[in-house]
Amino acid sequence: MDLNIKTNDKDHLDIGGADALDLVEEFGSPIYAIDEVRIRENYNKFYNSFSKYYPDFKVFYACKANTNLAVMKILESEGCCVDTVSPGEVYISRKLGFSPDRILFTGNNITDEELKMVHDMGVILNIDSVSALNRLSEVVNPKGFKISFRVNPMVGAGHHEHTITGGVMSKFGIMDNEASEVYAMAKDLGFDPIGMHSHIGSGILDPEPFKLAIGSTMDIAGKVHEDTGIDFEFVDFGGGVGVPYTPEEKALDLDHFASENISFFKEKLSEYNMGKPTMYLEPGRYLVADAVTLLVKVNSVKQSYRKFIGVNAGFNTLLRPSMYDSYHHIVDASKMSAPITQEVDVAGNVCESGDLFARDRPLPDVEEGDVLGILNAGAYGFTMASNYNSRPLPAEVLVNNGEATLVRKAQTFDDLLEGQIIPEHLE
Ligand code: LLP
C-alpha cells in the first residue's frame, strides 16, 4: 500500500513521531495534524527527480492546496517557489519572505485593480486572456515588463470533471491557435513576453496526459518562437501530479516520469531550436496531501436502516468527499491493528444528507470516543473549509519529529460574529 500510515507501539496512529490520541487530548478535535518531515521529503523527492535530468528546473508550489503559514514557510526554507491565484495568496507569500522573483501569479477573471496590485508587487503574471492583456496595458507601464501567457494545450485530465482545465470546455488560457498573434500583440504593447504556461488539471496518476500536454505546449511555444522570434526564459507545465488516496492506488514512479518527460521536453527544445529555457512545475497536492491527517472523534454510533459512525466534523471541515465524491482513507487511530468487522457509513455533523466522509467503508469495531484519522487531508482540506452551519474552523498543529506546536488556533464563537454589522434600525 502506498498510503502514508504509521502505527506506534501503543497501536495508535503515529503522526510524525507524535501519538494521534495525544494530539487530540492536548489540542482538541477536529484538528488538522501536519507532519513537517513529510513535506520536506515530498519536496526534495519532487525537486530532485526532475533537476537531476534538467538542472534548469524550478518548483512553484501551488499554494491554493494549503496556505497554512508554517507549511509555506517549510517549503520556502527548502528553496521552493510559489504559484498563486489571487492577490491574497501573493500577499501571504510576500509576508512569508518569498521574493517577487519566486512568485508566479496565475489568476483568471481578475479585475484591473488586482492586475495592477500584482504587477506593483513585482510578480510575474501568467496572463489568461486577451482581455487581461489589454487591461493590464492600460493600468501599468508595459515597457519591458516581463509576462507569460497561460495557453490551452487542448489536453485535459483530472480526478473529477471539475478539476479538468484543458480542452474545449475549459475557461482557462488563450487558444492554442491564437498564441502567436497574442504574443505579437503583447510585444507591440511594449511588454516583454518571456514565458508560457499550461495546466491540464488536478489529481492525475496516469503519465500519458502529461506527456501529451508537454508535447502540445511545446508545439505552441515552438510556433510562437518561430513566428515572433521570442526566446522563452521559461516554460511552465503547471501541476496536477496525483497521489494515491485508496490502498489499491499506486503512486506515480516519479523518477521514471521525470526522466521520460524531460527527454521529451529536450527533444522538443531541439526540434524548435529553443535553447534552454527553465522548466517550471507547479505541484500542489503532491507536496502536501499525505503530510496532513484530519483527526476527528466519534460522537455516536447509530444503527438506523444503515449503520452510521457519526463524527465531530463535516464537509465544512473537509469538503472533498461531498464535493467530488473523493475517497479519503479512514483509520481508527485508537486501535490500528483491530480487525475489520463491518462496512459502515462515516457521517459528519452538518445538516445535509450529503455530509458523508465515506459510504460502506470497511472498518473495525469503532466505538464512541474513538479517534479516527482521515488521511491525505493536506491538499484542499483546510483551504476549502468553511463556517457552514456556524461551526468555527478547526485548529492546525505542526508535528516535527514528535514535537507538536499549535500553528493555527481553532476559531471561537466570537470569530463567527467578526465583521458583521447590525444596522441601527435593527438594534
Ligand atoms: N497550477 C494551477 C494553475 C492550478 O490551477 C492548480 C490547481 C495547480 C497548479 C496545482 O494542482 P495540483 O498539483 O494540486 O493537482 N480542489 C480540488 C483541486 C483543484 C485544483 C485547482 N488547480 C481538489 O480538492 O481535488
GROMACS .gro file of C-alpha atoms and ligand atoms in nm:
model
  452
    1MET     CA    1   0.000   0.000   0.000
    2ASP     CA    2   0.139   0.341  -0.096
    3LEU     CA    3  -0.052   0.537   0.169
    4ASN     CA    4   0.144   0.716   0.440
    5ILE     CA    5   0.022   0.531   0.753
    6LYS     CA    6   0.233   0.459   1.062
    7THR     CA    7   0.137   0.284   1.385
    8ASN     CA    8   0.316   0.330   1.718
    9ASP     CA    9   0.377   0.075   1.992
   10LYS     CA   10   0.051   0.166   2.167
   11ASP     CA   11  -0.130   0.058   1.849
   12HIS     CA   12  -0.228   0.420   1.785
   13LEU     CA   13  -0.183   0.621   1.467
   14ASP     CA   14   0.158   0.789   1.458
   15ILE     CA   15   0.187   1.132   1.302
   16GLY     CA   16   0.545   1.243   1.252
   17GLY     CA   17   0.650   1.078   1.576
   18ALA     CA   18   0.351   1.200   1.780
   19ASP     CA   19   0.062   0.988   1.903
   20ALA     CA   20  -0.263   1.096   1.732
   21LEU     CA   21  -0.457   1.044   2.056
   22ASP     CA   22  -0.216   1.266   2.249
   23LEU     CA   23  -0.259   1.538   1.987
   24VAL     CA   24  -0.636   1.526   2.027
   25GLU     CA   25  -0.602   1.519   2.406
   26GLU     CA   26  -0.376   1.826   2.404
   27PHE     CA   27  -0.520   2.034   2.119
   28GLY     CA   28  -0.879   1.911   2.085
   29SER     CA   29  -1.062   1.795   1.775
   30PRO     CA   30  -1.137   1.812   1.491
   31ILE     CA   31  -0.779   1.905   1.416
   32TYR     CA   32  -0.554   1.906   1.111
   33ALA     CA   33  -0.221   1.744   1.208
   34ILE     CA   34   0.072   1.830   0.982
   35ASP     CA   35   0.391   1.624   0.956
   36GLU     CA   36   0.679   1.864   0.878
   37VAL     CA   37   0.932   1.599   0.779
   38ARG     CA   38   0.693   1.450   0.524
   39ILE     CA   39   0.653   1.787   0.348
   40ARG     CA   40   1.030   1.824   0.328
   41GLU     CA   41   1.063   1.469   0.193
   42ASN     CA   42   0.792   1.524  -0.068
   43TYR     CA   43   0.951   1.848  -0.186
   44ASN     CA   44   1.301   1.704  -0.212
   45LYS     CA   45   1.182   1.392  -0.389
   46PHE     CA   46   0.992   1.600  -0.642
   47TYR     CA   47   1.268   1.856  -0.696
   48ASN     CA   48   1.550   1.602  -0.720
   49SER     CA   49   1.363   1.372  -0.959
   50PHE     CA   50   1.343   1.643  -1.224
   51SER     CA   51   1.651   1.857  -1.156
   52LYS     CA   52   1.886   1.562  -1.194
   53TYR     CA   53   1.776   1.527  -1.559
   54TYR     CA   54   1.739   1.902  -1.625
   55PRO     CA   55   1.910   2.134  -1.376
   56ASP     CA   56   1.734   2.446  -1.509
   57PHE     CA   57   1.429   2.345  -1.314
   58LYS     CA   58   1.212   2.521  -1.055
   59VAL     CA   59   0.921   2.408  -0.840
   60PHE     CA   60   0.640   2.657  -0.779
   61TYR     CA   61   0.422   2.520  -0.500
   62ALA     CA   62   0.054   2.578  -0.592
   63CYS     CA   63  -0.034   2.720  -0.253
   64LYS     CA   64  -0.410   2.701  -0.305
   65ALA     CA   65  -0.365   2.345  -0.182
   66ASN     CA   66  -0.263   2.460   0.165
   67THR     CA   67  -0.182   2.815   0.271
   68ASN     CA   68  -0.102   2.739   0.632
   69LEU     CA   69   0.188   2.974   0.710
   70ALA     CA   70   0.402   2.702   0.866
   71VAL     CA   71   0.353   2.478   0.563
   72MET     CA   72   0.452   2.758   0.327
   73LYS     CA   73   0.748   2.855   0.545
   74ILE     CA   74   0.875   2.496   0.539
   75LEU     CA   75   0.864   2.496   0.159
   76GLU     CA   76   1.019   2.843   0.146
   77SER     CA   77   1.308   2.721   0.359
   78GLU     CA   78   1.365   2.431   0.117
   79GLY     CA   79   1.412   2.681  -0.168
   80CYS     CA   80   1.073   2.618  -0.327
   81CYS     CA   81   0.897   2.898  -0.518
   82VAL     CA   82   0.522   2.960  -0.510
   83ASP     CA   83   0.235   2.969  -0.760
   84THR     CA   84  -0.052   3.197  -0.660
   85VAL     CA   85  -0.401   3.253  -0.797
   86SER     CA   86  -0.519   3.557  -0.605
   87PRO     CA   87  -0.373   3.880  -0.468
   88GLY     CA   88  -0.434   3.733  -0.122
   89GLU     CA   89  -0.203   3.442  -0.195
   90VAL     CA   90   0.059   3.685  -0.329
   91TYR     CA   91   0.026   3.892  -0.013
   92ILE     CA   92   0.073   3.587   0.211
   93SER     CA   93   0.375   3.474   0.008
   94ARG     CA   94   0.541   3.814   0.024
   95LYS     CA   95   0.479   3.836   0.401
   96LEU     CA   96   0.644   3.497   0.444
   97GLY     CA   97   0.961   3.604   0.270
   98PHE     CA   98   0.918   3.476  -0.085
   99SER     CA   99   1.089   3.739  -0.301
  100PRO     CA  100   0.884   3.853  -0.605
  101ASP     CA  101   1.102   3.652  -0.843
  102ARG     CA  102   0.997   3.338  -0.653
  103ILE     CA  103   0.626   3.408  -0.705
  104LEU     CA  104   0.409   3.339  -1.008
  105PHE     CA  105   0.057   3.467  -1.041
  106THR     CA  106  -0.180   3.252  -1.244
  107GLY     CA  107  -0.513   3.424  -1.182
  108ASN     CA  108  -0.818   3.416  -1.403
  109ASN     CA  109  -1.104   3.664  -1.446
  110ILE     CA  110  -0.923   3.922  -1.236
  111THR     CA  111  -1.002   4.290  -1.205
  112ASP     CA  112  -0.790   4.582  -1.326
  113GLU     CA  113  -0.710   4.669  -0.964
  114GLU     CA  114  -0.590   4.315  -0.897
  115LEU     CA  115  -0.375   4.313  -1.211
  116LYS     CA  116  -0.213   4.639  -1.105
  117MET     CA  117  -0.165   4.525  -0.746
  118VAL     CA  118   0.014   4.206  -0.852
  119HIS     CA  119   0.223   4.395  -1.109
  120ASP     CA  120   0.323   4.652  -0.847
  121MET     CA  121   0.443   4.374  -0.617
  122GLY     CA  122   0.689   4.279  -0.895
  123VAL     CA  123   0.547   3.933  -0.951
  124ILE     CA  124   0.542   3.758  -1.291
  125LEU     CA  125   0.192   3.710  -1.429
  126ASN     CA  126   0.065   3.419  -1.636
  127ILE     CA  127  -0.194   3.613  -1.835
  128ASP     CA  128  -0.511   3.417  -1.906
  129SER     CA  129  -0.686   3.620  -2.178
  130VAL     CA  130  -0.653   3.899  -2.434
  131SER     CA  131  -0.888   4.099  -2.215
  132ALA     CA  132  -0.644   4.078  -1.922
  133LEU     CA  133  -0.353   4.171  -2.150
  134ASN     CA  134  -0.530   4.482  -2.279
  135ARG     CA  135  -0.650   4.586  -1.935
  136LEU     CA  136  -0.302   4.532  -1.787
  137SER     CA  137  -0.153   4.755  -2.058
  138GLU     CA  138  -0.391   5.032  -1.952
  139VAL     CA  139  -0.319   5.020  -1.579
  140VAL     CA  140   0.060   4.971  -1.579
  141ASN     CA  141   0.353   5.084  -1.788
  142PRO     CA  142   0.414   4.784  -2.015
  143LYS     CA  143   0.763   4.896  -2.117
  144GLY     CA  144   0.990   4.595  -2.065
  145PHE     CA  145   0.757   4.429  -1.810
  146LYS     CA  146   0.808   4.052  -1.821
  147ILE     CA  147   0.494   3.848  -1.870
  148SER     CA  148   0.387   3.499  -1.962
  149PHE     CA  149   0.065   3.356  -2.105
  150ARG     CA  150  -0.138   3.060  -1.997
  151VAL     CA  151  -0.229   2.861  -2.308
  152ASN     CA  152  -0.492   2.592  -2.352
  153PRO     CA  153  -0.295   2.285  -2.464
  154MET     CA  154  -0.622   2.114  -2.566
  155VAL     CA  155  -0.539   1.825  -2.335
  156GLY     CA  156  -0.724   1.787  -2.007
  157ALA     CA  157  -0.730   1.533  -1.725
  158GLY     CA  158  -0.825   1.515  -1.358
  159HIS     CA  159  -0.977   1.304  -1.083
  160HIS     CA  160  -1.314   1.476  -1.138
  161GLU     CA  161  -1.477   1.674  -1.417
  162HIS     CA  162  -1.443   1.991  -1.206
  163THR     CA  163  -1.066   1.961  -1.194
  164ILE     CA  164  -1.002   1.928  -1.570
  165THR     CA  165  -0.857   2.254  -1.701
  166GLY     CA  166  -0.766   2.195  -2.066
  167GLY     CA  167  -0.975   2.135  -2.379
  168VAL     CA  168  -1.276   2.298  -2.545
  169MET     CA  169  -1.492   2.316  -2.232
  170SER     CA  170  -1.223   2.487  -2.023
  171LYS     CA  171  -1.245   2.854  -1.923
  172PHE     CA  172  -0.866   2.874  -1.885
  173GLY     CA  173  -0.593   3.009  -2.108
  174ILE     CA  174  -0.565   3.156  -2.453
  175MET     CA  175  -0.647   2.935  -2.751
  176ASP     CA  176  -0.362   2.731  -2.895
  177ASN     CA  177  -0.423   2.869  -3.245
  178GLU     CA  178  -0.421   3.235  -3.138
  179ALA     CA  179  -0.099   3.215  -2.937
  180SER     CA  180   0.140   3.369  -3.193
  181GLU     CA  181  -0.097   3.658  -3.253
  182VAL     CA  182  -0.136   3.725  -2.880
  183TYR     CA  183   0.239   3.712  -2.808
  184ALA     CA  184   0.296   3.953  -3.101
  185MET     CA  185   0.026   4.181  -2.959
  186ALA     CA  186   0.199   4.180  -2.620
  187LYS     CA  187   0.529   4.276  -2.784
  188ASP     CA  188   0.359   4.558  -2.975
  189LEU     CA  189   0.218   4.689  -2.649
  190GLY     CA  190   0.573   4.706  -2.511
  191PHE     CA  191   0.564   4.402  -2.280
  192ASP     CA  192   0.848   4.152  -2.269
  193PRO     CA  193   0.677   3.812  -2.306
  194ILE     CA  194   0.924   3.554  -2.180
  195GLY     CA  195   0.720   3.261  -2.058
  196MET     CA  196   0.449   3.013  -2.147
  197HIS     CA  197   0.225   2.828  -1.902
  198SER     CA  198  -0.021   2.542  -1.924
  199HIS     CA  199  -0.200   2.332  -1.662
  200ILE     CA  200  -0.421   2.042  -1.765
  201GLY     CA  201  -0.592   1.951  -1.439
  202SER     CA  202  -0.554   1.804  -1.095
  203GLY     CA  203  -0.527   1.462  -0.934
  204ILE     CA  204  -0.371   1.275  -1.229
  205LEU     CA  205  -0.190   0.945  -1.169
  206ASP     CA  206  -0.173   0.844  -1.536
  207PRO     CA  207   0.150   0.970  -1.701
  208GLU     CA  208   0.001   0.978  -2.053
  209PRO     CA  209  -0.192   1.310  -2.041
  210PHE     CA  210   0.117   1.489  -1.903
  211LYS     CA  211   0.323   1.371  -2.199
  212LEU     CA  212   0.053   1.484  -2.442
  213ALA     CA  213   0.035   1.823  -2.269
  214ILE     CA  214   0.412   1.872  -2.278
  215GLY     CA  215   0.410   1.789  -2.649
  216SER     CA  216   0.125   2.022  -2.725
  217THR     CA  217   0.253   2.312  -2.509
  218MET     CA  218   0.596   2.280  -2.669
  219ASP     CA  219   0.442   2.280  -3.016
  220ILE     CA  220   0.260   2.602  -2.928
  221ALA     CA  221   0.576   2.755  -2.777
  222GLY     CA  222   0.785   2.642  -3.076
  223LYS     CA  223   0.545   2.804  -3.318
  224VAL     CA  224   0.538   3.128  -3.117
  225HIS     CA  225   0.920   3.125  -3.116
  226GLU     CA  226   0.929   3.076  -3.495
  227ASP     CA  227   0.656   3.330  -3.569
  228THR     CA  228   0.762   3.609  -3.331
  229GLY     CA  229   1.129   3.544  -3.254
  230ILE     CA  230   1.056   3.530  -2.879
  231ASP     CA  231   1.319   3.340  -2.681
  232PHE     CA  232   1.144   3.179  -2.388
  233GLU     CA  233   1.311   3.213  -2.048
  234PHE     CA  234   1.074   2.955  -1.902
  235VAL     CA  235   0.810   2.702  -1.995
  236ASP     CA  236   0.571   2.607  -1.716
  237PHE     CA  237   0.371   2.283  -1.737
  238GLY     CA  238   0.160   2.350  -1.427
  239GLY     CA  239   0.072   2.100  -1.158
  240GLY     CA  240  -0.163   1.805  -1.139
  241VAL     CA  241   0.050   1.511  -1.022
  242GLY     CA  242  -0.183   1.292  -0.820
  243VAL     CA  243  -0.126   1.091  -0.505
  244PRO     CA  244  -0.280   0.758  -0.405
  245TYR     CA  245  -0.590   0.801  -0.191
  246THR     CA  246  -0.706   0.437  -0.183
  247PRO     CA  247  -0.497   0.143  -0.060
  248GLU     CA  248  -0.509  -0.001  -0.414
  249GLU     CA  249  -0.381   0.306  -0.599
  250LYS     CA  250  -0.013   0.314  -0.688
  251ALA     CA  251   0.199   0.627  -0.657
  252LEU     CA  252   0.345   0.759  -0.979
  253ASP     CA  253   0.702   0.639  -1.034
  254LEU     CA  254   0.837   0.993  -1.017
  255ASP     CA  255   1.188   0.916  -1.130
  256HIS     CA  256   1.069   0.734  -1.442
  257PHE     CA  257   0.804   1.002  -1.501
  258ALA     CA  258   1.064   1.278  -1.477
  259SER     CA  259   1.319   1.106  -1.699
  260GLU     CA  260   1.063   1.033  -1.977
  261ASN     CA  261   0.912   1.379  -1.971
  262ILE     CA  262   1.243   1.561  -1.958
  263SER     CA  263   1.374   1.363  -2.259
  264PHE     CA  264   1.060   1.453  -2.450
  265PHE     CA  265   1.093   1.818  -2.344
  266LYS     CA  266   1.456   1.824  -2.463
  267GLU     CA  267   1.357   1.669  -2.799
  268LYS     CA  268   1.102   1.944  -2.847
  269LEU     CA  269   1.353   2.214  -2.749
  270SER     CA  270   1.594   2.100  -3.016
  271GLU     CA  271   1.316   2.045  -3.275
  272TYR     CA  272   1.223   2.412  -3.241
  273ASN     CA  273   1.571   2.543  -3.167
  274MET     CA  274   1.451   2.697  -2.842
  275GLY     CA  275   1.774   2.697  -2.642
  276LYS     CA  276   1.750   2.608  -2.272
  277PRO     CA  277   1.452   2.773  -2.104
  278THR     CA  278   1.396   2.691  -1.738
  279MET     CA  279   1.131   2.427  -1.678
  280TYR     CA  280   0.870   2.513  -1.415
  281LEU     CA  281   0.627   2.273  -1.250
  282GLU     CA  282   0.353   2.370  -1.004
  283PRO     CA  283   0.269   2.077  -0.778
  284GLY     CA  284   0.020   2.145  -0.501
  285ARG     CA  285  -0.132   1.817  -0.393
  286TYR     CA  286   0.188   1.612  -0.434
  287LEU     CA  287   0.380   1.820  -0.181
  288VAL     CA  288   0.126   1.836   0.099
  289ALA     CA  289  -0.161   1.585   0.063
  290ASP     CA  290  -0.015   1.292   0.255
  291ALA     CA  291   0.158   1.511   0.514
  292VAL     CA  292  -0.168   1.601   0.687
  293THR     CA  293  -0.427   1.392   0.871
  294LEU     CA  294  -0.762   1.521   0.987
  295LEU     CA  295  -0.827   1.382   1.335
  296VAL     CA  296  -1.191   1.357   1.438
  297LYS     CA  297  -1.372   1.199   1.729
  298VAL     CA  298  -1.658   0.953   1.712
  299ASN     CA  299  -1.966   1.107   1.879
  300SER     CA  300  -2.223   0.849   1.807
  301VAL     CA  301  -2.262   0.503   1.665
  302LYS     CA  302  -2.611   0.473   1.524
  303GLN     CA  303  -2.791   0.175   1.381
  304SER     CA  304  -3.063   0.305   1.152
  305TYR     CA  305  -3.152   0.144   0.818
  306ARG     CA  306  -2.777   0.165   0.776
  307LYS     CA  307  -2.506   0.189   1.037
  308PHE     CA  308  -2.364   0.537   1.081
  309ILE     CA  309  -2.043   0.630   1.259
  310GLY     CA  310  -2.105   0.995   1.349
  311VAL     CA  311  -1.803   1.222   1.393
  312ASN     CA  312  -1.742   1.576   1.518
  313ALA     CA  313  -1.651   1.728   1.178
  314GLY     CA  314  -1.829   1.756   0.847
  315PHE     CA  315  -1.797   1.885   0.494
  316ASN     CA  316  -1.743   2.227   0.645
  317THR     CA  317  -1.410   2.082   0.769
  318LEU     CA  318  -1.316   1.862   0.470
  319LEU     CA  319  -1.522   1.921   0.158
  320ARG     CA  320  -1.365   1.681  -0.091
  321PRO     CA  321  -1.576   1.369  -0.022
  322SER     CA  322  -1.901   1.564  -0.059
  323MET     CA  323  -1.790   1.787  -0.344
  324TYR     CA  324  -1.605   1.539  -0.565
  325ASP     CA  325  -1.711   1.207  -0.416
  326SER     CA  326  -1.343   1.172  -0.326
  327TYR     CA  327  -1.216   0.874  -0.134
  328HIS     CA  328  -1.018   0.956   0.181
  329HIS     CA  329  -0.884   0.654   0.365
  330ILE     CA  330  -1.003   0.636   0.727
  331VAL     CA  331  -0.831   0.454   1.010
  332ASP     CA  332  -0.934   0.401   1.371
  333ALA     CA  333  -0.640   0.582   1.531
  334SER     CA  334  -0.731   0.433   1.869
  335LYS     CA  335  -0.679   0.069   1.763
  336MET     CA  336  -0.482   0.050   1.443
  337SER     CA  337  -0.446  -0.326   1.421
  338ALA     CA  338  -0.805  -0.414   1.517
  339PRO     CA  339  -0.957  -0.645   1.254
  340ILE     CA  340  -1.207  -0.512   1.001
  341THR     CA  341  -1.550  -0.632   1.111
  342GLN     CA  342  -1.803  -0.419   0.926
  343GLU     CA  343  -1.885  -0.189   0.636
  344VAL     CA  344  -2.034   0.134   0.765
  345ASP     CA  345  -2.103   0.493   0.666
  346VAL     CA  346  -1.893   0.763   0.828
  347ALA     CA  347  -2.112   1.070   0.864
  348GLY     CA  348  -2.034   1.428   0.958
  349ASN     CA  349  -2.225   1.671   1.177
  350VAL     CA  350  -2.356   1.906   0.905
  351CYS     CA  351  -2.731   1.917   0.848
  352GLU     CA  352  -2.727   1.770   0.497
  353SER     CA  353  -2.758   1.411   0.384
  354GLY     CA  354  -2.458   1.458   0.155
  355ASP     CA  355  -2.236   1.514   0.456
  356LEU     CA  356  -2.058   1.179   0.449
  357PHE     CA  357  -1.687   1.105   0.468
  358ALA     CA  358  -1.745   0.750   0.345
  359ARG     CA  359  -2.013   0.500   0.244
  360ASP     CA  360  -1.985   0.127   0.306
  361ARG     CA  361  -1.635   0.168   0.443
  362PRO     CA  362  -1.462  -0.141   0.587
  363LEU     CA  363  -1.372  -0.051   0.946
  364PRO     CA  364  -1.306  -0.229   1.275
  365ASP     CA  365  -1.549  -0.221   1.563
  366VAL     CA  366  -1.545   0.158   1.603
  367GLU     CA  367  -1.668   0.284   1.941
  368GLU     CA  368  -1.789   0.621   2.066
  369GLY     CA  369  -1.490   0.819   2.188
  370ASP     CA  370  -1.250   0.665   1.934
  371VAL     CA  371  -1.030   0.898   1.730
  372LEU     CA  372  -1.046   0.848   1.355
  373GLY     CA  373  -0.772   0.959   1.119
  374ILE     CA  374  -0.893   1.086   0.782
  375LEU     CA  375  -0.584   1.060   0.564
  376ASN     CA  376  -0.447   1.270   0.280
  377ALA     CA  377  -0.618   1.581   0.410
  378GLY     CA  378  -0.325   1.816   0.340
  379ALA     CA  379  -0.428   1.932  -0.005
  380TYR     CA  380  -0.752   2.124  -0.048
  381GLY     CA  381  -0.856   2.032   0.305
  382PHE     CA  382  -0.830   2.334   0.532
  383THR     CA  383  -0.821   2.575   0.235
  384MET     CA  384  -1.169   2.463   0.128
  385ALA     CA  385  -1.314   2.451   0.479
  386SER     CA  386  -1.594   2.692   0.570
  387ASN     CA  387  -1.808   2.818   0.855
  388TYR     CA  388  -2.121   2.644   0.719
  389ASN     CA  389  -2.365   2.559   0.998
  390SER     CA  390  -2.184   2.828   1.201
  391ARG     CA  391  -1.911   2.596   1.310
  392PRO     CA  392  -1.574   2.755   1.389
  393LEU     CA  393  -1.280   2.646   1.171
  394PRO     CA  394  -1.059   2.383   1.337
  395ALA     CA  395  -0.706   2.421   1.471
  396GLU     CA  396  -0.392   2.306   1.291
  397VAL     CA  397  -0.095   2.153   1.466
  398LEU     CA  398   0.255   2.101   1.326
  399VAL     CA  399   0.449   1.792   1.429
  400ASN     CA  400   0.824   1.791   1.382
  401ASN     CA  401   0.994   1.469   1.487
  402GLY     CA  402   0.745   1.412   1.767
  403GLU     CA  403   0.730   1.777   1.886
  404ALA     CA  404   0.384   1.925   1.840
  405THR     CA  405   0.318   2.300   1.806
  406LEU     CA  406  -0.013   2.473   1.754
  407VAL     CA  407   0.016   2.663   1.424
  408ARG     CA  408  -0.342   2.784   1.392
  409LYS     CA  409  -0.587   2.834   1.675
  410ALA     CA  410  -0.936   2.697   1.635
  411GLN     CA  411  -1.188   2.974   1.577
  412THR     CA  412  -1.416   3.075   1.860
  413PHE     CA  413  -1.787   3.156   1.851
  414ASP     CA  414  -1.692   3.525   1.861
  415ASP     CA  415  -1.500   3.476   1.536
  416LEU     CA  416  -1.833   3.384   1.377
  417LEU     CA  417  -1.963   3.734   1.456
  418GLU     CA  418  -1.645   3.907   1.335
  419GLY     CA  419  -1.701   4.174   1.071
  420GLN     CA  420  -2.079   4.163   1.079
  421ILE     CA  421  -2.272   4.485   1.139
  422ILE     CA  422  -2.626   4.503   1.272
  423PRO     CA  423  -2.782   4.817   1.121
  424GLU     CA  424  -2.906   5.080   1.362
  425HIS     CA  425  -3.274   5.032   1.279
  426LEU     CA  426  -3.250   4.668   1.393
  427GLU     CA  427  -3.075   4.745   1.718
  428LLP     N1  428  -0.131   2.523  -1.114
  428LLP     C1  429  -0.252   2.574  -1.144
  428LLP     C2  430  -0.262   2.684  -1.237
  428LLP     C3  431  -0.367   2.519  -1.085
  428LLP     O1  432  -0.486   2.568  -1.116
  428LLP     C4  433  -0.354   2.412  -0.993
  428LLP     C5  434  -0.473   2.354  -0.928
  428LLP     C6  435  -0.225   2.364  -0.964
  428LLP     C7  436  -0.116   2.422  -1.027
  428LLP     C8  437  -0.200   2.254  -0.865
  428LLP     O2  438  -0.260   2.135  -0.897
  428LLP     P1  439  -0.225   2.005  -0.811
  428LLP     O3  440  -0.078   1.974  -0.829
  428LLP     O4  441  -0.257   2.035  -0.670
  428LLP     O5  442  -0.312   1.899  -0.867
  428LLP     N2  443  -0.995   2.137  -0.511
  428LLP     C9  444  -0.957   2.029  -0.600
  428LLP    C10  445  -0.832   2.059  -0.677
  428LLP    C11  446  -0.839   2.188  -0.758
  428LLP    C12  447  -0.711   2.221  -0.824
  428LLP    C13  448  -0.713   2.356  -0.886
  428LLP     N3  449  -0.592   2.393  -0.951
  428LLP    C14  450  -0.943   1.901  -0.516
  428LLP     O6  451  -0.967   1.906  -0.395
  428LLP     O7  452  -0.911   1.796  -0.571
   0.00000   0.00000   0.00000
